[in-house]
Amino acid sequence: MGRKLLTEHINVEGIDTIEVYRKHGGYRSVEKAIKTMTPDEVVEEVKKSGLRGRGGAGFPTGLKWSFLAKPEGVPRYLVCNADESEPGTFKDRQLMSKLPHLLIEGMITSSYALGANTSYIYIRGELLYVLRILEKAIAEAYAAGFLGKNILGSGYDLDLYVHPGGGAYICGEETALLESLEGKRGNPRNKPPFPAVSGLYARPTVVNNVESIAAVPVIVNEGGDEYAKIGIGKSTGTKLISACGHLNKPGIYEIEMGVPVEEFIYSDEYCGGIWKGRELKAVVAGGSSVPILPKELILKTAAGEPRLMTYESLSDGGFVTGTMLGSGGFIAMDETTCIVRNTWNFSRFYHHESCGQCSPCREGTGWLEKILHRIEHGHGTERDIDVLASVAKQIEGNTICPLGEAAAWPVSAAIRHFRDEFEWHIRHPQEATRPGAVFPGKAVLA
């Protein structure tokens, strides 16, 4: 059983209250940081920990903090990105609803490190029940003296607010989030300038994911070097994985970085194998935006090495034979899954959620959805597969924000690894559109 750094006490009765949370060591990092450390020392511990952004990009958190501009007399902001809306990802809402004080403690300690006196938690608009839990916990933190003026008699002030978003997936992109937080339409901004220089209200701003901020108290309490001992290489610490799909035991798992993918899928400690005794067909390892991999490439790399749950191992082979850890939205698909239908479903989502600001994304996501719909419903042509690949290629790298890539990568990967299934849909439309139809394998195309 791996170490549980974030979720060790998640099932303790009353852990969402400050009294119970403090009995289990809560807010120690705030006391340690404010009373015994300088802000720069906290940043240095986070850098030493090797913590990488848990929202999907995997950029080193401490390094991101060190980029924050610090002009004299200008306010700085910390914004927590709690707009969790990647299909297949549902870990952050559990952290916030079950352990609200862990996130609040992380926000206080991180804000102190960054010199921010006002911070925000931007939460997905549909999660109003979580917003109420957070607001109650924030009120408790104010009453206990961990928020507000002169925290713990240190002279440091911090106000923390929860802001509900409008429910748009695009607001999970950090600059669109900042636009929304300012009361504007959530359209991504051109970069540069980057938020570290000109972010919220054109002031220096750091935007971090819920899980990233929740890891900061552990790092400050235990030390960055100790945190870095967990995991493998540049993938340090633990990671929350949202496991769903055709698994015997779907759910949220906190794993030590480096667990073999095969162990994660099949061991009783984690997902317990594929349901109904069926065979694994494919996996989307990091949320709907990352490339899908067939069974043979998700369990082992192209070189035959066991695939591990790390940033480096999952990306081994690039997008030709690899994928990404992303946000940890792990979707397993059994042998009955229709890859064409699944890809069309993802494309419907990205077309719907495109903000429309960039032509390649606005038009391209629509074409992806329409062509995939045509193939799935028995009206495809042989040319459609190459057109799909061409449209995806023209979207990729030609948009302001990564939503274009998020829409293009799943389509490109599905064609790369399952082209024969697309061809079967086109050549055998009557059979492929039959309710419950399952691709019979490559032999039928021979």
mmCIF file with all atom_site columns, N, CA and C in Angstrom, residues 311-344:
data_model
loop_
_atom_site.group_PDB
_atom_site.id
_atom_site.type_symbol
_atom_site.label_atom_id
_atom_site.label_alt_id
_atom_site.label_comp_id
_atom_site.label_asym_id
_atom_site.label_entity_id
_atom_site.label_seq_id
_atom_site.pdbx_PDB_ins_code
_atom_site.Cartn_x
_atom_site.Cartn_y
_atom_site.Cartn_z
_atom_site.occupancy
_atom_site.B_iso_or_equiv
_atom_site.pdbx_formal_charge
_atom_site.auth_seq_id
_atom_site.auth_comp_id
_atom_site.auth_asym_id
_atom_site.auth_atom_id
_atom_site.pdbx_PDB_model_num
ATOM 1   N N  . TYR A 1 311 ? 4.920   10.989 -15.446 1.00 0.00 ? 311 TYR A N  1
ATOM 2   C CA . TYR A 1 311 ? 4.897   11.879 -16.605 1.00 0.00 ? 311 TYR A CA 1
ATOM 3   C C  . TYR A 1 311 ? 5.803   11.343 -17.709 1.00 0.00 ? 311 TYR A C  1
ATOM 4   N N  . GLU A 1 312 ? 6.977   10.879 -17.332 1.00 0.00 ? 312 GLU A N  1
ATOM 5   C CA . GLU A 1 312 ? 7.969   10.459 -18.324 1.00 0.00 ? 312 GLU A CA 1
ATOM 6   C C  . GLU A 1 312 ? 7.600   9.144  -18.990 1.00 0.00 ? 312 GLU A C  1
ATOM 7   N N  . SER A 1 313 ? 7.173   8.152  -18.207 1.00 0.00 ? 313 SER A N  1
ATOM 8   C CA . SER A 1 313 ? 6.895   6.842  -18.774 1.00 0.00 ? 313 SER A CA 1
ATOM 9   C C  . SER A 1 313 ? 5.685   6.873  -19.697 1.00 0.00 ? 313 SER A C  1
ATOM 10  N N  . LEU A 1 314 ? 4.624   7.568  -19.290 1.00 0.00 ? 314 LEU A N  1
ATOM 11  C CA . LEU A 1 314 ? 3.438   7.615  -20.140 1.00 0.00 ? 314 LEU A CA 1
ATOM 12  C C  . LEU A 1 314 ? 3.702   8.354  -21.448 1.00 0.00 ? 314 LEU A C  1
ATOM 13  N N  . SER A 1 315 ? 4.627   9.302  -21.418 1.00 0.00 ? 315 SER A N  1
ATOM 14  C CA . SER A 1 315 ? 4.934   10.047 -22.641 1.00 0.00 ? 315 SER A CA 1
ATOM 15  C C  . SER A 1 315 ? 6.046   9.402  -23.458 1.00 0.00 ? 315 SER A C  1
ATOM 16  N N  . ASP A 1 316 ? 6.593   8.280  -22.974 1.00 0.00 ? 316 ASP A N  1
ATOM 17  C CA . ASP A 1 316 ? 7.663   7.595  -23.699 1.00 0.00 ? 316 ASP A CA 1
ATOM 18  C C  . ASP A 1 316 ? 7.180   7.194  -25.099 1.00 0.00 ? 316 ASP A C  1
ATOM 19  N N  . GLY A 1 317 ? 7.946   7.565  -26.109 1.00 0.00 ? 317 GLY A N  1
ATOM 20  C CA . GLY A 1 317 ? 7.553   7.277  -27.484 1.00 0.00 ? 317 GLY A CA 1
ATOM 21  C C  . GLY A 1 317 ? 6.846   8.428  -28.160 1.00 0.00 ? 317 GLY A C  1
ATOM 22  N N  . GLY A 1 318 ? 6.688   9.569  -27.407 1.00 0.00 ? 318 GLY A N  1
ATOM 23  C CA . GLY A 1 318 ? 5.968   10.698 -27.984 1.00 0.00 ? 318 GLY A CA 1
ATOM 24  C C  . GLY A 1 318 ? 4.533   10.318 -28.300 1.00 0.00 ? 318 GLY A C  1
ATOM 25  N N  . PHE A 1 319 ? 3.900   11.053 -29.192 1.00 0.00 ? 319 PHE A N  1
ATOM 26  C CA . PHE A 1 319 ? 2.515   10.749 -29.520 1.00 0.00 ? 319 PHE A CA 1
ATOM 27  C C  . PHE A 1 319 ? 2.397   9.608  -30.534 1.00 0.00 ? 319 PHE A C  1
ATOM 28  N N  . VAL A 1 320 ? 3.525   9.112  -31.021 1.00 0.00 ? 320 VAL A N  1
ATOM 29  C CA . VAL A 1 320 ? 3.471   7.972  -31.936 1.00 0.00 ? 320 VAL A CA 1
ATOM 30  C C  . VAL A 1 320 ? 3.068   6.711  -31.182 1.00 0.00 ? 320 VAL A C  1
ATOM 31  N N  . THR A 1 321 ? 3.698   6.498  -30.016 1.00 0.00 ? 321 THR A N  1
ATOM 32  C CA . THR A 1 321 ? 3.385   5.298  -29.218 1.00 0.00 ? 321 THR A CA 1
ATOM 33  C C  . THR A 1 321 ? 3.106   5.623  -27.755 1.00 0.00 ? 321 THR A C  1
ATOM 34  N N  . GLY A 1 322 ? 3.077   6.906  -27.395 1.00 0.00 ? 322 GLY A N  1
ATOM 35  C CA . GLY A 1 322 ? 2.873   7.298  -26.004 1.00 0.00 ? 322 GLY A CA 1
ATOM 36  C C  . GLY A 1 322 ? 1.670   8.208  -25.832 1.00 0.00 ? 322 GLY A C  1
ATOM 37  N N  . THR A 1 323 ? 1.499   8.711  -24.614 1.00 0.00 ? 323 THR A N  1
ATOM 38  C CA . THR A 1 323 ? 0.374   9.586  -24.299 1.00 0.00 ? 323 THR A CA 1
ATOM 39  C C  . THR A 1 323 ? 0.827   10.570 -23.214 1.00 0.00 ? 323 THR A C  1
ATOM 40  N N  . MET A 1 324 ? -0.069  10.992 -22.317 1.00 0.00 ? 324 MET A N  1
ATOM 41  C CA . MET A 1 324 ? 0.256   11.933 -21.244 1.00 0.00 ? 324 MET A CA 1
ATOM 42  C C  . MET A 1 324 ? -0.462  11.535 -19.957 1.00 0.00 ? 324 MET A C  1
ATOM 43  N N  . LEU A 1 325 ? 0.159   11.873 -18.824 1.00 0.00 ? 325 LEU A N  1
ATOM 44  C CA . LEU A 1 325 ? -0.502  11.674 -17.535 1.00 0.00 ? 325 LEU A CA 1
ATOM 45  C C  . LEU A 1 325 ? -1.621  12.686 -17.350 1.00 0.00 ? 325 LEU A C  1
ATOM 46  N N  . GLY A 1 326 ? -1.410  13.903 -17.880 1.00 0.00 ? 326 GLY A N  1
ATOM 47  C CA . GLY A 1 326 ? -2.447  14.932 -17.854 1.00 0.00 ? 326 GLY A CA 1
ATOM 48  C C  . GLY A 1 326 ? -3.011  15.190 -16.480 1.00 0.00 ? 326 GLY A C  1
ATOM 49  N N  . SER A 1 327 ? -4.328  15.273 -16.395 1.00 0.00 ? 327 SER A N  1
ATOM 50  C CA . SER A 1 327 ? -4.997  15.559 -15.126 1.00 0.00 ? 327 SER A CA 1
ATOM 51  C C  . SER A 1 327 ? -5.287  14.300 -14.328 1.00 0.00 ? 327 SER A C  1
ATOM 52  N N  . GLY A 1 328 ? -4.905  13.133 -14.866 1.00 0.00 ? 328 GLY A N  1
ATOM 53  C CA . GLY A 1 328 ? -5.134  11.884 -14.134 1.00 0.00 ? 328 GLY A CA 1
ATOM 54  C C  . GLY A 1 328 ? -6.514  11.301 -14.338 1.00 0.00 ? 328 GLY A C  1
ATOM 55  N N  . GLY A 1 329 ? -7.209  11.723 -15.400 1.00 0.00 ? 329 GLY A N  1
ATOM 56  C CA . GLY A 1 329 ? -8.523  11.147 -15.711 1.00 0.00 ? 329 GLY A CA 1
ATOM 57  C C  . GLY A 1 329 ? -8.349  9.845  -16.480 1.00 0.00 ? 329 GLY A C  1
ATOM 58  N N  . PHE A 1 330 ? -8.325  8.738  -15.777 1.00 0.00 ? 330 PHE A N  1
ATOM 59  C CA . PHE A 1 330 ? -7.968  7.427  -16.330 1.00 0.00 ? 330 PHE A CA 1
ATOM 60  C C  . PHE A 1 330 ? -9.237  6.700  -16.763 1.00 0.00 ? 330 PHE A C  1
ATOM 61  N N  . ILE A 1 331 ? -9.454  6.578  -18.090 1.00 0.00 ? 331 ILE A N  1
ATOM 62  C CA . ILE A 1 331 ? -10.669 5.966  -18.625 1.00 0.00 ? 331 ILE A CA 1
ATOM 63  C C  . ILE A 1 331 ? -10.300 4.642  -19.305 1.00 0.00 ? 331 ILE A C  1
ATOM 64  N N  . ALA A 1 332 ? -10.781 3.542  -18.748 1.00 0.00 ? 332 ALA A N  1
ATOM 65  C CA . ALA A 1 332 ? -10.499 2.215  -19.308 1.00 0.00 ? 332 ALA A CA 1
ATOM 66  C C  . ALA A 1 332 ? -11.667 1.756  -20.175 1.00 0.00 ? 332 ALA A C  1
ATOM 67  N N  . MET A 1 333 ? -11.344 1.165  -21.319 1.00 0.00 ? 333 MET A N  1
ATOM 68  C CA . MET A 1 333 ? -12.372 0.713  -22.256 1.00 0.00 ? 333 MET A CA 1
ATOM 69  C C  . MET A 1 333 ? -12.190 -0.771 -22.536 1.00 0.00 ? 333 MET A C  1
ATOM 70  N N  . ASP A 1 334 ? -13.283 -1.531 -22.450 1.00 0.00 ? 334 ASP A N  1
ATOM 71  C CA . ASP A 1 334 ? -13.185 -2.963 -22.704 1.00 0.00 ? 334 ASP A CA 1
ATOM 72  C C  . ASP A 1 334 ? -13.383 -3.270 -24.180 1.00 0.00 ? 334 ASP A C  1
ATOM 73  N N  . GLU A 1 335 ? -13.372 -4.561 -24.502 1.00 0.00 ? 335 GLU A N  1
ATOM 74  C CA . GLU A 1 335 ? -13.389 -5.028 -25.895 1.00 0.00 ? 335 GLU A CA 1
ATOM 75  C C  . GLU A 1 335 ? -14.668 -4.692 -26.639 1.00 0.00 ? 335 GLU A C  1
ATOM 76  N N  . THR A 1 336 ? -15.723 -4.328 -25.920 1.00 0.00 ? 336 THR A N  1
ATOM 77  C CA . THR A 1 336 ? -16.986 -3.986 -26.583 1.00 0.00 ? 336 THR A CA 1
ATOM 78  C C  . THR A 1 336 ? -17.071 -2.515 -26.968 1.00 0.00 ? 336 THR A C  1
ATOM 79  N N  . THR A 1 337 ? -16.079 -1.731 -26.606 1.00 0.00 ? 337 THR A N  1
ATOM 80  C CA . THR A 1 337 ? -16.111 -0.288 -26.855 1.00 0.00 ? 337 THR A CA 1
ATOM 81  C C  . THR A 1 337 ? -15.962 0.015  -28.347 1.00 0.00 ? 337 THR A C  1
ATOM 82  N N  . CYS A 1 338 ? -16.781 0.922  -28.834 1.00 0.00 ? 338 CYS A N  1
ATOM 83  C CA . CYS A 1 338 ? -16.656 1.419  -30.205 1.00 0.00 ? 338 CYS A CA 1
ATOM 84  C C  . CYS A 1 338 ? -15.775 2.658  -30.177 1.00 0.00 ? 338 CYS A C  1
ATOM 85  N N  . ILE A 1 339 ? -14.580 2.570  -30.723 1.00 0.00 ? 339 ILE A N  1
ATOM 86  C CA . ILE A 1 339 ? -13.645 3.689  -30.697 1.00 0.00 ? 339 ILE A CA 1
ATOM 87  C C  . ILE A 1 339 ? -14.171 4.868  -31.509 1.00 0.00 ? 339 ILE A C  1
ATOM 88  N N  . VAL A 1 340 ? -14.838 4.585  -32.617 1.00 0.00 ? 340 VAL A N  1
ATOM 89  C CA . VAL A 1 340 ? -15.392 5.666  -33.446 1.00 0.00 ? 340 VAL A CA 1
ATOM 90  C C  . VAL A 1 340 ? -16.434 6.444  -32.657 1.00 0.00 ? 340 VAL A C  1
ATOM 91  N N  . ARG A 1 341 ? -17.336 5.741  -31.990 1.00 0.00 ? 341 ARG A N  1
ATOM 92  C CA . ARG A 1 341 ? -18.377 6.405  -31.213 1.00 0.00 ? 341 ARG A CA 1
ATOM 93  C C  . ARG A 1 341 ? -17.768 7.200  -30.060 1.00 0.00 ? 341 ARG A C  1
ATOM 94  N N  . ASN A 1 342 ? -16.762 6.621  -29.411 1.00 0.00 ? 342 ASN A N  1
ATOM 95  C CA . ASN A 1 342 ? -16.118 7.314  -28.302 1.00 0.00 ? 342 ASN A CA 1
ATOM 96  C C  . ASN A 1 342 ? -15.441 8.595  -28.781 1.00 0.00 ? 342 ASN A C  1
ATOM 97  N N  . THR A 1 343 ? -14.739 8.524  -29.917 1.00 0.00 ? 343 THR A N  1
ATOM 98  C CA . THR A 1 343 ? -14.051 9.696  -30.456 1.00 0.00 ? 343 THR A CA 1
ATOM 99  C C  . THR A 1 343 ? -15.047 10.768 -30.881 1.00 0.00 ? 343 THR A C  1
ATOM 100 N N  . TRP A 1 344 ? -16.148 10.339 -31.482 1.00 0.00 ? 344 TRP A N  1
ATOM 101 C CA . TRP A 1 344 ? -17.204 11.288 -31.854 1.00 0.00 ? 344 TRP A CA 1
ATOM 102 C C  . TRP A 1 344 ? -17.765 11.985 -30.610 1.00 0.00 ? 344 TRP A C  1
#
